[in-house]
Coordinates of C-alpha atoms and ligand atoms in Angstrom, one line a residue:
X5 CA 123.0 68.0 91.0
X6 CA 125.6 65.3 89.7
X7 CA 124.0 61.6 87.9
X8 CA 125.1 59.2 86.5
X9 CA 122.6 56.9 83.5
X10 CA 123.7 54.2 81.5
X11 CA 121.6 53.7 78.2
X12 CA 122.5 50.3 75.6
X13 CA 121.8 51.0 71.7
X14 CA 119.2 49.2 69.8
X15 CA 118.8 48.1 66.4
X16 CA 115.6 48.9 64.4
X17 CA 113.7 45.9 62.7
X18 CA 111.3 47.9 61.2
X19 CA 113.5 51.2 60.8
X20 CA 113.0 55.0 61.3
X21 CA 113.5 56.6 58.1
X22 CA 111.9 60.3 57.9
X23 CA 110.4 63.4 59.6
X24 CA 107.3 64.9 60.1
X25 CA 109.2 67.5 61.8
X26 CA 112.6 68.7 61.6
X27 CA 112.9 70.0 64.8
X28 CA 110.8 67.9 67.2
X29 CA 112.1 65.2 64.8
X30 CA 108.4 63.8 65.1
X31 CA 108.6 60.3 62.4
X32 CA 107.0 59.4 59.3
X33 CA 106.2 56.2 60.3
X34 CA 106.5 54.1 63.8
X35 CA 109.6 52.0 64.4
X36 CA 110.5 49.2 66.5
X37 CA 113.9 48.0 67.8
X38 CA 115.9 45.6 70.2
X39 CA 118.1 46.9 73.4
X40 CA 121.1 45.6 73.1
X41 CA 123.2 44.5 76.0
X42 CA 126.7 44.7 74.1
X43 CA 126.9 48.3 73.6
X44 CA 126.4 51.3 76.0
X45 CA 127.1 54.5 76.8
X46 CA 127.7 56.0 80.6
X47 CA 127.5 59.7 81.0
X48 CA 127.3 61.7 83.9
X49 CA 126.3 65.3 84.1
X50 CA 126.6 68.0 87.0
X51 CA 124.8 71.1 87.2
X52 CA 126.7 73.6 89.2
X53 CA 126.8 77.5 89.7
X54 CA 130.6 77.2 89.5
X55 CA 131.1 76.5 86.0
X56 CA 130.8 79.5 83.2
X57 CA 129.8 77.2 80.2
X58 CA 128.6 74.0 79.4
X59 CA 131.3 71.2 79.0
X60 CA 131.3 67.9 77.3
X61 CA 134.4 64.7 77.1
X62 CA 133.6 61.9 75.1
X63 CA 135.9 59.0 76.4
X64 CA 138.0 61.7 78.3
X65 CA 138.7 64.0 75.0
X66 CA 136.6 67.1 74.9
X67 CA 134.0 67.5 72.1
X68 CA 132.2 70.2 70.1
X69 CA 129.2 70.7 72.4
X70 CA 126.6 72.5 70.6
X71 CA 124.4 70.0 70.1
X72 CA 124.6 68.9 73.6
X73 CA 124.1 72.0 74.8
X74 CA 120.9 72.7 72.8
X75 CA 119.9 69.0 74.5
X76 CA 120.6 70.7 78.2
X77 CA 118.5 73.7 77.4
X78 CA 115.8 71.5 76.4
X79 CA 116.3 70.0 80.1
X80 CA 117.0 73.7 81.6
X81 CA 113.7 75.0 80.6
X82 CA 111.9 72.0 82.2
X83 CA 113.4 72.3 86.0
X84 CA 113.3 76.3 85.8
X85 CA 117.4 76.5 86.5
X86 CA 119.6 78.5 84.2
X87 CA 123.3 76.6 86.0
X88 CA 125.3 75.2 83.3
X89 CA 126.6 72.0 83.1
X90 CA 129.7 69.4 83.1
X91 CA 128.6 66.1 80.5
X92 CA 131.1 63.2 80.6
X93 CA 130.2 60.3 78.2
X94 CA 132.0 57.0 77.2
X95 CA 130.8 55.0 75.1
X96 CA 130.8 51.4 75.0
X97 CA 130.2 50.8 71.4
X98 CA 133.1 50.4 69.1
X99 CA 133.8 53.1 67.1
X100 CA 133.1 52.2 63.2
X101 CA 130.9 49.5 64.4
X102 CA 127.9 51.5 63.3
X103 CA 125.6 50.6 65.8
X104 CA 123.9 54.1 66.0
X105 CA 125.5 55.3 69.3
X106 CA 123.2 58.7 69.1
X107 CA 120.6 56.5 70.6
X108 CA 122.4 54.9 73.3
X109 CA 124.1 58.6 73.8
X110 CA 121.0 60.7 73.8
X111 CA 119.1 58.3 76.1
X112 CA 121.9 58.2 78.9
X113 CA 122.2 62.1 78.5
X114 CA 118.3 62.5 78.7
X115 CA 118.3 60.5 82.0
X116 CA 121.5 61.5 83.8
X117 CA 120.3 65.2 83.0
X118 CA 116.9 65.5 84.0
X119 CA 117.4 63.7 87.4
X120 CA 120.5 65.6 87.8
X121 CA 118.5 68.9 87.0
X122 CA 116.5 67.6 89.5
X123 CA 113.2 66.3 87.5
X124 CA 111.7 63.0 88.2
X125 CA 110.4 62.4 84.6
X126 CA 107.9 59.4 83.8
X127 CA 109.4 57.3 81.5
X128 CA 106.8 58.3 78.6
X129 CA 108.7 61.8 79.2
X130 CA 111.9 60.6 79.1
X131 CA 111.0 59.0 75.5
X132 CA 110.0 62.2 74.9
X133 CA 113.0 64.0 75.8
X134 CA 115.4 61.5 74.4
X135 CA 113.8 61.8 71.3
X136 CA 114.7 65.7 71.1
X137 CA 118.1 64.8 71.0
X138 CA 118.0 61.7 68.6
X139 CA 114.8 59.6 67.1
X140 CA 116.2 56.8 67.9
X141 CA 117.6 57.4 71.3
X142 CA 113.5 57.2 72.4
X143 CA 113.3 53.3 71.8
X144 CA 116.7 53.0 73.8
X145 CA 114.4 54.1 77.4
X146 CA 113.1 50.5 77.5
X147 CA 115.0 47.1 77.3
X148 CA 113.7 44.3 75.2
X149 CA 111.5 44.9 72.3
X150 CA 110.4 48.7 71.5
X151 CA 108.0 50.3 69.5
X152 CA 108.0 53.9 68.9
X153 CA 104.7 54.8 68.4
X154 CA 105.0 58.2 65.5
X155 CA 102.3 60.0 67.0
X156 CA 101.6 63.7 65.6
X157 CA 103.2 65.8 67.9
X158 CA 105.6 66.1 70.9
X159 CA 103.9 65.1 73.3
X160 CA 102.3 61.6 71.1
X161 CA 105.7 60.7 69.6
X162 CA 107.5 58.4 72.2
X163 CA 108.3 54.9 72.5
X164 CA 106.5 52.0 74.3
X165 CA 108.1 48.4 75.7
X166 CA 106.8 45.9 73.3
X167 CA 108.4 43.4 75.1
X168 CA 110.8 43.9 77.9
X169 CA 111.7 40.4 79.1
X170 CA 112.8 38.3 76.3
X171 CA 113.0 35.3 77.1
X172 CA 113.7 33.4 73.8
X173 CA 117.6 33.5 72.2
X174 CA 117.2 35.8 69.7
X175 CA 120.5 37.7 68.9
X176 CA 123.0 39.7 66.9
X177 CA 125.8 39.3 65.2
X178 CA 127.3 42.7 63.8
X179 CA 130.1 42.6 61.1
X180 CA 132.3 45.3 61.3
X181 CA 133.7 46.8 57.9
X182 CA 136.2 49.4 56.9
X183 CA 134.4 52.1 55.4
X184 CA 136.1 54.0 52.7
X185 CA 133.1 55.8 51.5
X186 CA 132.3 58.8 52.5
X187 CA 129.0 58.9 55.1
X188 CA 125.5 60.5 54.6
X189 CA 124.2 60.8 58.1
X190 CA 121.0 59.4 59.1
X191 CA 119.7 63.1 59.3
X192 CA 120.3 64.3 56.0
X193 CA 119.8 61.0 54.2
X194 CA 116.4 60.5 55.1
X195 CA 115.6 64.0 54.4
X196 CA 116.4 63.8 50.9
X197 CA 114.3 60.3 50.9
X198 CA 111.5 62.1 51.9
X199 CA 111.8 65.0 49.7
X200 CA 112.7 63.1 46.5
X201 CA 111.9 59.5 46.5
X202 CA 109.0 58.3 44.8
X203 CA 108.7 55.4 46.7
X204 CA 107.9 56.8 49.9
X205 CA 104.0 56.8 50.2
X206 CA 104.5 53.5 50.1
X207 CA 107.4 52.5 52.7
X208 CA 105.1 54.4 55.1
X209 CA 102.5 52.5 54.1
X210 CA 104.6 49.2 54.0
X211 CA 105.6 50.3 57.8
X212 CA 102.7 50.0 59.3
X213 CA 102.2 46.6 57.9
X214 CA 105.5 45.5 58.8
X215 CA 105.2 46.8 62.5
X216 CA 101.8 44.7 63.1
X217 CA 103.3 41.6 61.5
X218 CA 106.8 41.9 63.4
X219 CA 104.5 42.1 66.8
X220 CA 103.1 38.6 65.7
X221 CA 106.2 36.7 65.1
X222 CA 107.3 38.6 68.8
X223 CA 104.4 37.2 70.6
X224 CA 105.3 33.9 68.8
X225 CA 108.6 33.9 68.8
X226 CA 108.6 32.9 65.2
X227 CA 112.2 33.5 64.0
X228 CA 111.8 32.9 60.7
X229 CA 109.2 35.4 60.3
X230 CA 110.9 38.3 62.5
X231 CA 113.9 37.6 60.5
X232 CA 112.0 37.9 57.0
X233 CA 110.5 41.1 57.7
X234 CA 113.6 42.6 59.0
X235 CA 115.3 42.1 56.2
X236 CA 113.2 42.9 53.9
X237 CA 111.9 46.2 55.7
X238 CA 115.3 47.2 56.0
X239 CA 116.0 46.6 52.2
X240 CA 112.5 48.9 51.4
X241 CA 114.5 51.5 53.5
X242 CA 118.0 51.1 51.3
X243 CA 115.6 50.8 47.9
X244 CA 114.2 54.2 49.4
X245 CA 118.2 56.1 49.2
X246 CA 119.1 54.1 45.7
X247 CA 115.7 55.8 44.3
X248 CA 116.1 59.1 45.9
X249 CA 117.8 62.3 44.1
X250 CA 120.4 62.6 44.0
X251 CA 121.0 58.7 44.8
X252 CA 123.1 57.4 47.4
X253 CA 124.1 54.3 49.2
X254 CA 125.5 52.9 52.3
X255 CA 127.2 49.8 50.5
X256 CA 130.5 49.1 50.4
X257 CA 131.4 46.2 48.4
X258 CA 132.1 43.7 51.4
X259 CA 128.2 44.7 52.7
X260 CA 127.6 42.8 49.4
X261 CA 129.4 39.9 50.6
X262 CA 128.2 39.8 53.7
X263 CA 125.1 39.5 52.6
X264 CA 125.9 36.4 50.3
X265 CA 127.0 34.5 52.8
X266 CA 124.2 35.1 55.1
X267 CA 121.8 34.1 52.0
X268 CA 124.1 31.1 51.7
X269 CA 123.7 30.0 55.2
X270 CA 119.8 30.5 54.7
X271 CA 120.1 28.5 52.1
X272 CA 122.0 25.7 53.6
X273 CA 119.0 25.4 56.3
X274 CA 120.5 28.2 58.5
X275 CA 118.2 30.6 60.1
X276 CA 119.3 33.9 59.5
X277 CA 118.7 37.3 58.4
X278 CA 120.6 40.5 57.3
X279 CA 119.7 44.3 58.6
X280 CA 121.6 47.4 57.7
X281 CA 121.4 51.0 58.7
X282 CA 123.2 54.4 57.9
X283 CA 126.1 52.6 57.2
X284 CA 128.0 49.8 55.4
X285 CA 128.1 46.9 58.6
X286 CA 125.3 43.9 58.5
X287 CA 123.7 42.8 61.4
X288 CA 123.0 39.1 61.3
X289 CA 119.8 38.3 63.4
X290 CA 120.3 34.6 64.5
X291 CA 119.8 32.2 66.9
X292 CA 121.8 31.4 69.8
X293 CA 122.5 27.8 68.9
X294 CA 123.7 28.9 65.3
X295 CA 126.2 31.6 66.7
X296 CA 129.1 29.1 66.0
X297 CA 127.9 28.0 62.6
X298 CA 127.3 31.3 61.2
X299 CA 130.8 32.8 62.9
X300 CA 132.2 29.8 61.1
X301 CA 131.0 30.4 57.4
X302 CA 131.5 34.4 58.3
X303 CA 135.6 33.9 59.4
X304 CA 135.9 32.7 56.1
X305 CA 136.3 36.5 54.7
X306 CA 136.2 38.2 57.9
X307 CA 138.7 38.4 60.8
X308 CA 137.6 37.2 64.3
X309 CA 137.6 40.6 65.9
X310 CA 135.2 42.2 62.9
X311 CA 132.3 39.9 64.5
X312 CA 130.5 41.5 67.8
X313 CA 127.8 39.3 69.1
X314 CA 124.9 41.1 71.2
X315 CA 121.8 39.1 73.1
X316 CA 118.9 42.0 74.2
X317 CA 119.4 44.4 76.7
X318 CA 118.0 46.1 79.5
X319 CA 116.3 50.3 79.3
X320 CA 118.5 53.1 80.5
X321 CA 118.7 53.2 84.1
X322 CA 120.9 55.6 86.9
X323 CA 124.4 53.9 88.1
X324 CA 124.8 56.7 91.0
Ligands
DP6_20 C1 118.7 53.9 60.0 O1 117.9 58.4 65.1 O2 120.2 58.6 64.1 O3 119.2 53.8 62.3 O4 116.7 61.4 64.6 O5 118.1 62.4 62.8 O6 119.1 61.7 65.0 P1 118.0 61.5 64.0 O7 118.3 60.0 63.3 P2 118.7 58.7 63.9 O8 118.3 57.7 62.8 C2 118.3 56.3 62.9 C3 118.0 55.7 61.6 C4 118.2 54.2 61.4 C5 116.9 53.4 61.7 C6 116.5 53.3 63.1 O9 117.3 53.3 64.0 O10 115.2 53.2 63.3

């Protein structure tokens, strides 16, 4: 009764921004991501009729545990065993560095848990399941590409390997800022976005467009166009909070300048583009083979250890 899972964190190119439902967080509109090798979390839970309450350490310190404890019932209910549980997680993704570590999180606890509860899920289930805890913890399942597929309910909402092996150099480059400004979480940002933005009908509308045309320049392995439509998708999503009300924003001034100098690289004949999420660091989607050049015009405002490079990344899978 004791597993161990591993699970990376991905970054949306066409990004999750809304629910159908609250509490099977069931999307808006479908997503898809990239596994990323860099960051990871390895948790290990243990279901055992000696402990009196579920318990949960994140990098050795113990943690509020509500929320992981409404994940175990989820898993509870499922194997028919009422045994509470011991969670340790650490997480291999720098704090601050705001690569949304509730997906790589939520997908190792989704997989150490239900084989330690003794399940043998599919991996359409474990989507599922991961999903409960965090939307975006169903894309981190699979490796590679990822689509999450919105479906209408809980058992049509999971993800789906777009493209597992990637086998061009397509990677990341995420700047890491000091965030002064206070932080809207993904969860209630995007439900005031839904509620209040007038935009919306048409970034799910502009979604769906986005996710067929991103699939293209996949299968093609046309940078330039992946690159467009991740920028701009994620720019529809931060249009979406600035026209929301009440407003808000995840800039801090040095996003804004991390943004120039990307567009001034694109502009000097580099390829590459800018993404964002619930939170003030850029990713930088680049080629290999411009890695240096882009670090180069980057350390110019940055510091050396504010720049953490990524290449794509394998699915969860059990260590032990
Ligand atoms: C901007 O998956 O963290 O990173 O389902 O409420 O836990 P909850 O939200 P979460 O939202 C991620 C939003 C995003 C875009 C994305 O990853 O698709």
């Amino acid at each position: 009764m004791k597993k161990t899972a591993r699970a990376h964190t991905n970054i949306a190119l066409v990004k999750y921004w809304g629910k159908k439902d609250q509490d099977l967080i069931i999307p808006m509109n479908s997503s898809l991501s990239l596994t990323l090798d860099h960051f990871y979390t390895d948790t290990t839970v243990e279901f055992s009729d000696r402990f009196s309450a579920d318990t949960f350490t994140l990098n050795g310190q113990a943690k509020a545990n509500d929320q992981v404890s409404a994940f175990l019932d989820l898993v509870r209910q499922k194997a028919g065993i009422n045994t509470y549980a011991k969670v340790e997680s650490i997480n291999h993704v720098p704090t601050q560095a705001g690569l949304a570590s509730s997906a790589s999180a939520y997908a190792a606890l989704a997989l150490a848990a239900s084989a330690a509860s003794g399940l043998t899920l599919t991996k359409p289930e474990l989507s599922r399941l991961a999903r409960r805890g965090s939307g975006s913890a169903c894309r981190s399942i699979y490796g590679g590409f990822v689509e999450w597929q919105m479906g209408h309910d809980d058992l049509t909402s999971y993800a789906k390997p777009f493209q597992e092996e990637v086998d061009w150099d397509i990677c990341m480059l995420a700047i890491v800022l000091n965030a002064k400004q206070k932080k809207i979480s993904s969860r209630g940002g995007m439900q005031t976005v839904v509620k209040t933005s007038p935009y919306y009908p048409a970034w799910v509308k502009t979604c769906q467009a986005d996710i067929k045309a991103i699939k293209e320049a996949i299968l093609a392995k046309d940078f330039v166009k992946l690159g467009t439509i991740a920028e701009e998708n994620a720019m529809k999503m931060h249009a979406l909070n600035l026209s929301a009300s009440p407003h808000f924003n995840y800039f801090e001034p040095e996003t804004l300048v991390a943004m120039q100098l990307v567009e001034e690289l694109r502009q000097a004949g580099v390829a590459c583009y800018y993404t964002l999420d619930a939170g003030p660091n850029v990713k930088v989607l680049c080629l290999k083979k411009d890695v240096t050049i882009i670090k180069q015009k980057l350390a110019t405002v940055f510091e050396p250890d504010q720049l953490l490079l990524a290449t794509p990344g394998p699915g969860a899978h059990l260590l032990a």
